[in-house]
PDB file of C-alpha atoms and ligand atoms in Angstrom:
ATOM      1  CA  MET H   1      22.644  15.316 -20.492  1.00  0.00           C
ATOM      2  CA  LYS H   2      19.101  14.874 -20.823  1.00  0.00           C
ATOM      3  CA  LYS H   3      19.127  11.560 -22.851  1.00  0.00           C
ATOM      4  CA  PHE H   4      21.581   9.914 -20.003  1.00  0.00           C
ATOM      5  CA  VAL H   5      19.573  10.977 -17.171  1.00  0.00           C
ATOM      6  CA  GLN H   6      16.517   9.432 -18.679  1.00  0.00           C
ATOM      7  CA  PHE H   7      19.218   6.807 -19.171  1.00  0.00           C
ATOM      8  CA  ALA H   8      19.999   6.355 -15.650  1.00  0.00           C
ATOM      9  CA  LEU H   9      16.618   6.612 -14.312  1.00  0.00           C
ATOM     10  CA  LEU H  10      14.734   3.948 -16.386  1.00  0.00           C
ATOM     11  CA  PRO H  11      15.573   1.259 -13.778  1.00  0.00           C
ATOM     12  CA  LEU H  12      14.918   2.729 -10.885  1.00  0.00           C
ATOM     13  CA  MET H  13      11.154   3.867 -12.537  1.00  0.00           C
ATOM     14  CA  VAL H  14      11.113   0.035 -13.432  1.00  0.00           C
ATOM     15  CA  THR H  15      11.279  -1.159  -9.593  1.00  0.00           C
ATOM     16  CA  ALA H  16       9.368   1.780  -8.659  1.00  0.00           C
ATOM     17  CA  SER H  17       6.347   0.526 -11.164  1.00  0.00           C
ATOM     18  CA  LEU H  18       7.115  -3.052 -10.412  1.00  0.00           C
ATOM     19  CA  ALA H  19       6.662  -2.521  -6.963  1.00  0.00           C
ATOM     20  CA  ALA H  20       3.263  -0.727  -7.072  1.00  0.00           C
ATOM     21  CA  VAL H  21       1.776  -4.179  -7.998  1.00  0.00           C
ATOM     22  CA  ALA H  22       3.680  -6.351  -5.716  1.00  0.00           C
ATOM     23  CA  ALA H  23       2.218  -6.479  -2.147  1.00  0.00           C
ATOM     24  CA  PRO H  24       5.479  -6.057   0.575  1.00  0.00           C
ATOM     25  CA  ALA H  25       6.146 -10.044   1.703  1.00  0.00           C
ATOM     26  CA  ALA H  26       3.888 -10.146   4.450  1.00  0.00           C
ATOM     27  CA  LYS H  27       1.812 -12.205   6.476  1.00  0.00           C
ATOM     28  CA  PRO H  28      -1.987 -13.866   5.260  1.00  0.00           C
ATOM     29  CA  GLU H  29      -3.174 -11.749   8.031  1.00  0.00           C
ATOM     30  CA  LYS H  30      -1.762  -8.802   7.842  1.00  0.00           C
ATOM     31  CA  LEU H  31      -2.722  -8.557   3.732  1.00  0.00           C
ATOM     32  CA  ILE H  32      -5.798  -8.493   4.790  1.00  0.00           C
ATOM     33  CA  GLN H  33      -5.785  -6.144   7.247  1.00  0.00           C
ATOM     34  CA  TRP H  34      -4.800  -3.906   5.234  1.00  0.00           C
ATOM     35  CA  ARG H  35      -6.824  -4.449   2.566  1.00  0.00           C
ATOM     36  CA  GLN H  36     -10.126  -4.608   4.802  1.00  0.00           C
ATOM     37  CA  SER H  37      -8.082  -1.277   6.698  1.00  0.00           C
ATOM     38  CA  ALA H  38      -7.853   0.696   2.904  1.00  0.00           C
ATOM     39  CA  TYR H  39     -11.929   0.489   1.847  1.00  0.00           C
ATOM     40  CA  ARG H  40     -12.964   1.393   5.678  1.00  0.00           C
ATOM     41  CA  VAL H  41     -10.735   4.533   4.994  1.00  0.00           C
ATOM     42  CA  ALA H  42     -12.462   4.795   1.709  1.00  0.00           C
ATOM     43  CA  GLU H  43     -16.013   4.839   3.285  1.00  0.00           C
ATOM     44  CA  TRP H  44     -15.044   7.250   6.164  1.00  0.00           C
ATOM     45  CA  ASN H  45     -14.329   9.782   3.492  1.00  0.00           C
ATOM     46  CA  VAL H  46     -17.306   8.478   1.236  1.00  0.00           C
ATOM     47  CA  ALA H  47     -19.231   9.509   4.052  1.00  0.00           C
ATOM     48  CA  ARG H  48     -17.746  12.986   5.221  1.00  0.00           C
ATOM     49  CA  LEU H  49     -18.017  13.347   1.123  1.00  0.00           C
ATOM     50  CA  LYS H  50     -22.190  12.616   1.526  1.00  0.00           C
ATOM     51  CA  ALA H  51     -22.183  14.826   4.555  1.00  0.00           C
ATOM     52  CA  ALA H  52     -20.249  17.751   2.911  1.00  0.00           C
ATOM     53  CA  LEU H  53     -22.620  17.271  -0.224  1.00  0.00           C
ATOM     54  CA  GLU H  54     -26.028  17.212   1.287  1.00  0.00           C
ATOM     55  CA  GLY H  55     -27.293  20.792   2.148  1.00  0.00           C
ATOM     56  CA  GLN H  56     -24.957  23.767   2.290  1.00  0.00           C
ATOM     57  CA  TYR H  57     -22.410  22.393   0.444  1.00  0.00           C
ATOM     58  CA  ASP H  58     -18.735  22.258   2.218  1.00  0.00           C
ATOM     59  CA  LYS H  59     -16.185  22.749  -0.109  1.00  0.00           C
ATOM     60  CA  GLU H  60     -13.396  22.724   2.355  1.00  0.00           C
ATOM     61  CA  GLU H  61     -13.988  19.265   3.785  1.00  0.00           C
ATOM     62  CA  ALA H  62     -15.531  18.072   0.329  1.00  0.00           C
ATOM     63  CA  VAL H  63     -11.609  18.928  -1.264  1.00  0.00           C
ATOM     64  CA  ALA H  64     -10.343  16.778   1.819  1.00  0.00           C
ATOM     65  CA  ALA H  65     -11.833  14.382   1.665  1.00  0.00           C
ATOM     66  CA  ALA H  66     -12.006  13.787  -1.897  1.00  0.00           C
ATOM     67  CA  ASN H  67      -7.938  13.870  -1.503  1.00  0.00           C
ATOM     68  CA  ALA H  68      -7.978  11.221   0.516  1.00  0.00           C
ATOM     69  CA  LEU H  69      -9.938   9.050  -1.844  1.00  0.00           C
ATOM     70  CA  GLU H  70      -8.190   9.432  -5.026  1.00  0.00           C
ATOM     71  CA  GLY H  71      -5.422   8.450  -2.974  1.00  0.00           C
ATOM     72  CA  ILE H  72      -6.585   5.490  -1.415  1.00  0.00           C
ATOM     73  CA  ALA H  73      -8.402   4.373  -4.941  1.00  0.00           C
ATOM     74  CA  GLY H  74      -4.635   4.532  -6.456  1.00  0.00           C
ATOM     75  CA  SER H  75      -2.664   3.102  -4.357  1.00  0.00           C
ATOM     76  CA  GLY H  76      -3.410  -0.374  -5.912  1.00  0.00           C
ATOM     77  CA  ILE H  77      -5.341  -2.327  -3.055  1.00  0.00           C
ATOM     78  CA  GLU H  78      -5.856  -4.937  -5.475  1.00  0.00           C
ATOM     79  CA  SER H  79      -1.825  -6.389  -5.013  1.00  0.00           C
ATOM     80  CA  LEU H  80      -3.071  -7.580  -1.220  1.00  0.00           C
ATOM     81  CA  PHE H  81      -5.690  -9.748  -2.885  1.00  0.00           C
ATOM     82  CA  VAL H  82      -2.961 -12.680  -3.892  1.00  0.00           C
ATOM     83  CA  PRO H  83      -2.625 -16.922  -3.507  1.00  0.00           C
ATOM     84  CA  GLY H  84      -2.823 -17.652   0.100  1.00  0.00           C
ATOM     85  CA  THR H  85      -5.644 -14.608   1.529  1.00  0.00           C
ATOM     86  CA  GLU H  86      -8.701 -16.382  -0.096  1.00  0.00           C
ATOM     87  CA  GLN H  87      -9.448 -17.184   3.514  1.00  0.00           C
ATOM     88  CA  GLY H  88      -8.609 -16.146   6.885  1.00  0.00           C
ATOM     89  CA  LYS H  89      -8.668 -13.190   9.112  1.00  0.00           C
ATOM     90  CA  GLY H  90      -7.613  -9.926   9.043  1.00  0.00           C
ATOM     91  CA  TRP H  91      -9.206  -7.444  11.437  1.00  0.00           C
ATOM     92  CA  HIS H  92     -12.109 -10.041  11.570  1.00  0.00           C
ATOM     93  CA  GLU H  93     -13.207 -12.715   8.414  1.00  0.00           C
ATOM     94  CA  THR H  94     -12.653 -11.989   4.953  1.00  0.00           C
ATOM     95  CA  SER H  95     -15.674 -10.939   2.969  1.00  0.00           C
ATOM     96  CA  ALA H  96     -13.793 -10.997  -0.487  1.00  0.00           C
ATOM     97  CA  LYS H  97     -15.527 -13.762  -2.721  1.00  0.00           C
ATOM     98  CA  PRO H  98     -13.251 -16.743  -3.843  1.00  0.00           C
ATOM     99  CA  GLU H  99     -13.862 -15.005  -7.654  1.00  0.00           C
ATOM    100  CA  ALA H 100     -11.777 -12.064  -6.988  1.00  0.00           C
ATOM    101  CA  PHE H 101      -8.829 -14.621  -6.753  1.00  0.00           C
ATOM    102  CA  LYS H 102     -10.221 -16.326  -9.881  1.00  0.00           C
ATOM    103  CA  ASP H 103     -11.063 -12.953 -12.651  1.00  0.00           C
ATOM    104  CA  THR H 104      -8.102 -11.033 -11.142  1.00  0.00           C
ATOM    105  CA  LYS H 105      -8.908  -9.381 -14.891  1.00  0.00           C
ATOM    106  CA  ARG H 106     -11.918  -7.978 -13.938  1.00  0.00           C
ATOM    107  CA  PHE H 107     -11.014  -7.339 -10.350  1.00  0.00           C
ATOM    108  CA  ALA H 108      -8.517  -5.221 -11.293  1.00  0.00           C
ATOM    109  CA  GLU H 109     -10.643  -3.138 -14.329  1.00  0.00           C
ATOM    110  CA  LEU H 110     -13.056  -2.333 -11.554  1.00  0.00           C
ATOM    111  CA  SER H 111      -9.879  -1.188  -9.422  1.00  0.00           C
ATOM    112  CA  LEU H 112      -9.069   0.864 -11.884  1.00  0.00           C
ATOM    113  CA  SER H 113     -12.282   2.578 -12.559  1.00  0.00           C
ATOM    114  CA  PHE H 114     -12.499   3.335  -8.936  1.00  0.00           C
ATOM    115  CA  SER H 115      -9.024   4.956  -9.390  1.00  0.00           C
ATOM    116  CA  LYS H 116      -9.630   6.598 -12.674  1.00  0.00           C
ATOM    117  CA  GLU H 117     -13.369   8.209 -11.146  1.00  0.00           C
ATOM    118  CA  ALA H 118     -11.637   8.968  -7.364  1.00  0.00           C
ATOM    119  CA  ALA H 119      -9.150  11.256  -9.373  1.00  0.00           C
ATOM    120  CA  GLU H 120     -11.825  12.637 -11.852  1.00  0.00           C
ATOM    121  CA  LEU H 121     -13.685  13.714  -8.859  1.00  0.00           C
ATOM    122  CA  ALA H 122     -10.531  15.531  -6.773  1.00  0.00           C
ATOM    123  CA  LYS H 123      -9.676  16.944  -9.981  1.00  0.00           C
ATOM    124  CA  LEU H 124     -13.148  18.806  -9.897  1.00  0.00           C
ATOM    125  CA  VAL H 125     -13.894  19.504  -6.927  1.00  0.00           C
ATOM    126  CA  PRO H 126     -11.726  23.155  -6.053  1.00  0.00           C
ATOM    127  CA  ALA H 127     -13.290  24.094  -9.527  1.00  0.00           C
ATOM    128  CA  ALA H 128     -16.557  22.557 -10.257  1.00  0.00           C
ATOM    129  CA  ASP H 129     -20.021  23.657  -8.101  1.00  0.00           C
ATOM    130  CA  GLN H 130     -22.432  21.151  -6.421  1.00  0.00           C
ATOM    131  CA  SER H 131     -23.969  19.913  -8.635  1.00  0.00           C
ATOM    132  CA  ALA H 132     -21.304  18.811 -11.008  1.00  0.00           C
ATOM    133  CA  VAL H 133     -19.242  16.814  -7.979  1.00  0.00           C
ATOM    134  CA  LYS H 134     -23.044  15.416  -7.032  1.00  0.00           C
ATOM    135  CA  ALA H 135     -22.483  13.811 -10.502  1.00  0.00           C
ATOM    136  CA  GLN H 136     -18.699  12.959  -9.878  1.00  0.00           C
ATOM    137  CA  PHE H 137     -19.412  11.559  -6.350  1.00  0.00           C
ATOM    138  CA  GLY H 138     -22.104   9.619  -7.293  1.00  0.00           C
ATOM    139  CA  LYS H 139     -20.056   7.748 -10.538  1.00  0.00           C
ATOM    140  CA  VAL H 140     -16.807   7.227  -7.543  1.00  0.00           C
ATOM    141  CA  THR H 141     -19.319   5.304  -5.411  1.00  0.00           C
ATOM    142  CA  ARG H 142     -21.119   3.086  -7.869  1.00  0.00           C
ATOM    143  CA  THR H 143     -17.414   1.584  -9.065  1.00  0.00           C
ATOM    144  CA  CYS H 144     -17.853   0.541  -5.380  1.00  0.00           C
ATOM    145  CA  LYS H 145     -21.339  -0.756  -5.542  1.00  0.00           C
ATOM    146  CA  THR H 146     -20.071  -2.431  -8.481  1.00  0.00           C
ATOM    147  CA  CYS H 147     -17.186  -4.184  -7.595  1.00  0.00           C
ATOM    148  CA  HIS H 148     -18.627  -5.317  -4.021  1.00  0.00           C
ATOM    149  CA  ASP H 149     -21.982  -7.123  -6.468  1.00  0.00           C
ATOM    150  CA  ALA H 150     -19.271  -9.369  -7.965  1.00  0.00           C
ATOM    151  CA  PHE H 151     -16.669  -9.650  -5.694  1.00  0.00           C
ATOM    152  CA  LYS H 152     -17.458  -9.502  -2.322  1.00  0.00           C
ATOM    153  CA  GLY H 153     -20.305 -10.817   0.115  1.00  0.00           C
ATOM    154  CA  LYS H 154     -21.685 -10.101   3.218  1.00  0.00           C
ATOM    155  CA  ASP H 155     -19.358  -8.349   5.857  1.00  0.00           C
TER     156      ASP H 155
HETATM  157  C1  LIG G   1     -12.535  -3.444  -7.261  1.00  0.00           C
HETATM  158  C2  LIG G   1     -12.953  -3.974  -6.126  1.00  0.00           C
HETATM  159  C3  LIG G   1     -13.201  -2.899  -5.082  1.00  0.00           C
HETATM  160  C4  LIG G   1     -14.361  -1.376  -5.011  1.00  0.00           C
HETATM  161  C5  LIG G   1     -14.071  -1.016  -6.530  1.00  0.00           C
HETATM  162  C6  LIG G   1     -14.420  -0.982  -3.918  1.00  0.00           C
HETATM  163  N1  LIG G   1     -14.239  -2.782  -2.905  1.00  0.00           N
HETATM  164 FE1  LIG G   1     -14.371  -2.426  -0.735  1.00  0.00          FE
HETATM  165  N2  LIG G   1     -14.473  -4.245  -0.928  1.00  0.00           N
HETATM  166  C7  LIG G   1     -13.966  -4.796  -1.861  1.00  0.00           C
HETATM  167  C8  LIG G   1     -13.560  -6.563  -1.712  1.00  0.00           C
HETATM  168  C9  LIG G   1     -13.299  -7.810  -2.036  1.00  0.00           C
HETATM  169  C10 LIG G   1     -13.870  -6.334   0.242  1.00  0.00           C
HETATM  170  C11 LIG G   1     -13.054  -7.462   1.140  1.00  0.00           C
HETATM  171  C12 LIG G   1     -12.002  -7.591   1.953  1.00  0.00           C
HETATM  172  C13 LIG G   1     -11.743  -8.461   2.477  1.00  0.00           C
HETATM  173  O1  LIG G   1     -12.563  -8.353   3.666  1.00  0.00           O
HETATM  174  O2  LIG G   1     -10.937  -9.092   2.527  1.00  0.00           O
HETATM  175  C14 LIG G   1     -13.939  -4.789   0.130  1.00  0.00           C
HETATM  176  C15 LIG G   1     -14.393  -4.256   1.666  1.00  0.00           C
HETATM  177  C16 LIG G   1     -14.835  -2.958   1.839  1.00  0.00           C
HETATM  178  C17 LIG G   1     -15.615  -3.027   3.292  1.00  0.00           C
HETATM  179  C18 LIG G   1     -15.452  -3.916   4.190  1.00  0.00           C
HETATM  180  C19 LIG G   1     -14.080  -3.668   4.940  1.00  0.00           C
HETATM  181  C20 LIG G   1     -13.583  -4.727   6.171  1.00  0.00           C
HETATM  182  O3  LIG G   1     -13.349  -3.896   7.312  1.00  0.00           O
HETATM  183  O4  LIG G   1     -13.753  -6.394   5.683  1.00  0.00           O
HETATM  184  C21 LIG G   1     -15.740  -1.519   2.971  1.00  0.00           C
HETATM  185  C22 LIG G   1     -16.239  -0.565   4.191  1.00  0.00           C
HETATM  186  C23 LIG G   1     -15.870  -1.579   1.553  1.00  0.00           C
HETATM  187  N3  LIG G   1     -15.553  -2.234   1.115  1.00  0.00           N
HETATM  188  C24 LIG G   1     -16.118   0.584   1.287  1.00  0.00           C
HETATM  189  C25 LIG G   1     -15.769   0.612  -0.464  1.00  0.00           C
HETATM  190  C26 LIG G   1     -16.359   1.590  -0.806  1.00  0.00           C
HETATM  191  C27 LIG G   1     -16.737   2.782   0.229  1.00  0.00           C
HETATM  192  C28 LIG G   1     -15.734   1.683  -1.764  1.00  0.00           C
HETATM  193  C29 LIG G   1     -15.633   2.570  -2.811  1.00  0.00           C
HETATM  194  C30 LIG G   1     -15.559   4.050  -2.201  1.00  0.00           C
HETATM  195  C31 LIG G   1     -15.537   0.736  -2.333  1.00  0.00           C
HETATM  196  N4  LIG G   1     -14.944  -0.724  -1.376  1.00  0.00           N
HETATM  197  C32 LIG G   1     -15.151   0.345  -3.425  1.00  0.00           C
HETATM  198  C33 LIG G   1     -13.886  -4.134  -2.878  1.00  0.00           C
HETATM  199  C34 LIG G   1     -14.010  -3.360  -4.066  1.00  0.00           C
END
């Protein structure tokens, strides 16, 4: 029975994993808006974490922000950088560099390390102390900077 269930679910699982890499068909303007929005929400949660870690540690706020960041980082933002969106306006003109569409392998790698470090942070926050959380938070924000240095121009 277990075997049968696994077998029956396989096509569903394959479909689900494909859906994770392919952006839904949408106008370039939408795709750019979505990725700009996702990164803005990441920025918001980085700011919340920074504030929560300053002075008296606000763990509850840190947990909420780290969970949100983990969700965004693992949401597949990289799938929104498709051909046809190299230039154009979302909420405003895209600041993605042309390299983001050329070196897609490196872009995917950096997206993955963002996702991994954010997941590690979300795991750590409820259990660890302020200094361990601070150290992991530093690893997360370095992934932002590394990617921006390579793939993002001026806003
Ligand atoms: C894998 C690469 C990558 C990672 C990781 C990444 N970014 Fe970005 N980010 C970009 C690119 C490319 C853009 C430009 C998007 C566009 O305008 O189309 C961008 C845009 C932004 C923007 C501007 C959004 C707008 O309205 O135009 C902010 C803010 C931002 N990122 C914050 C962050 C923060 C904070 C992190 C980490 C917590 C992060 N990013 C991680 C590549 C990345």
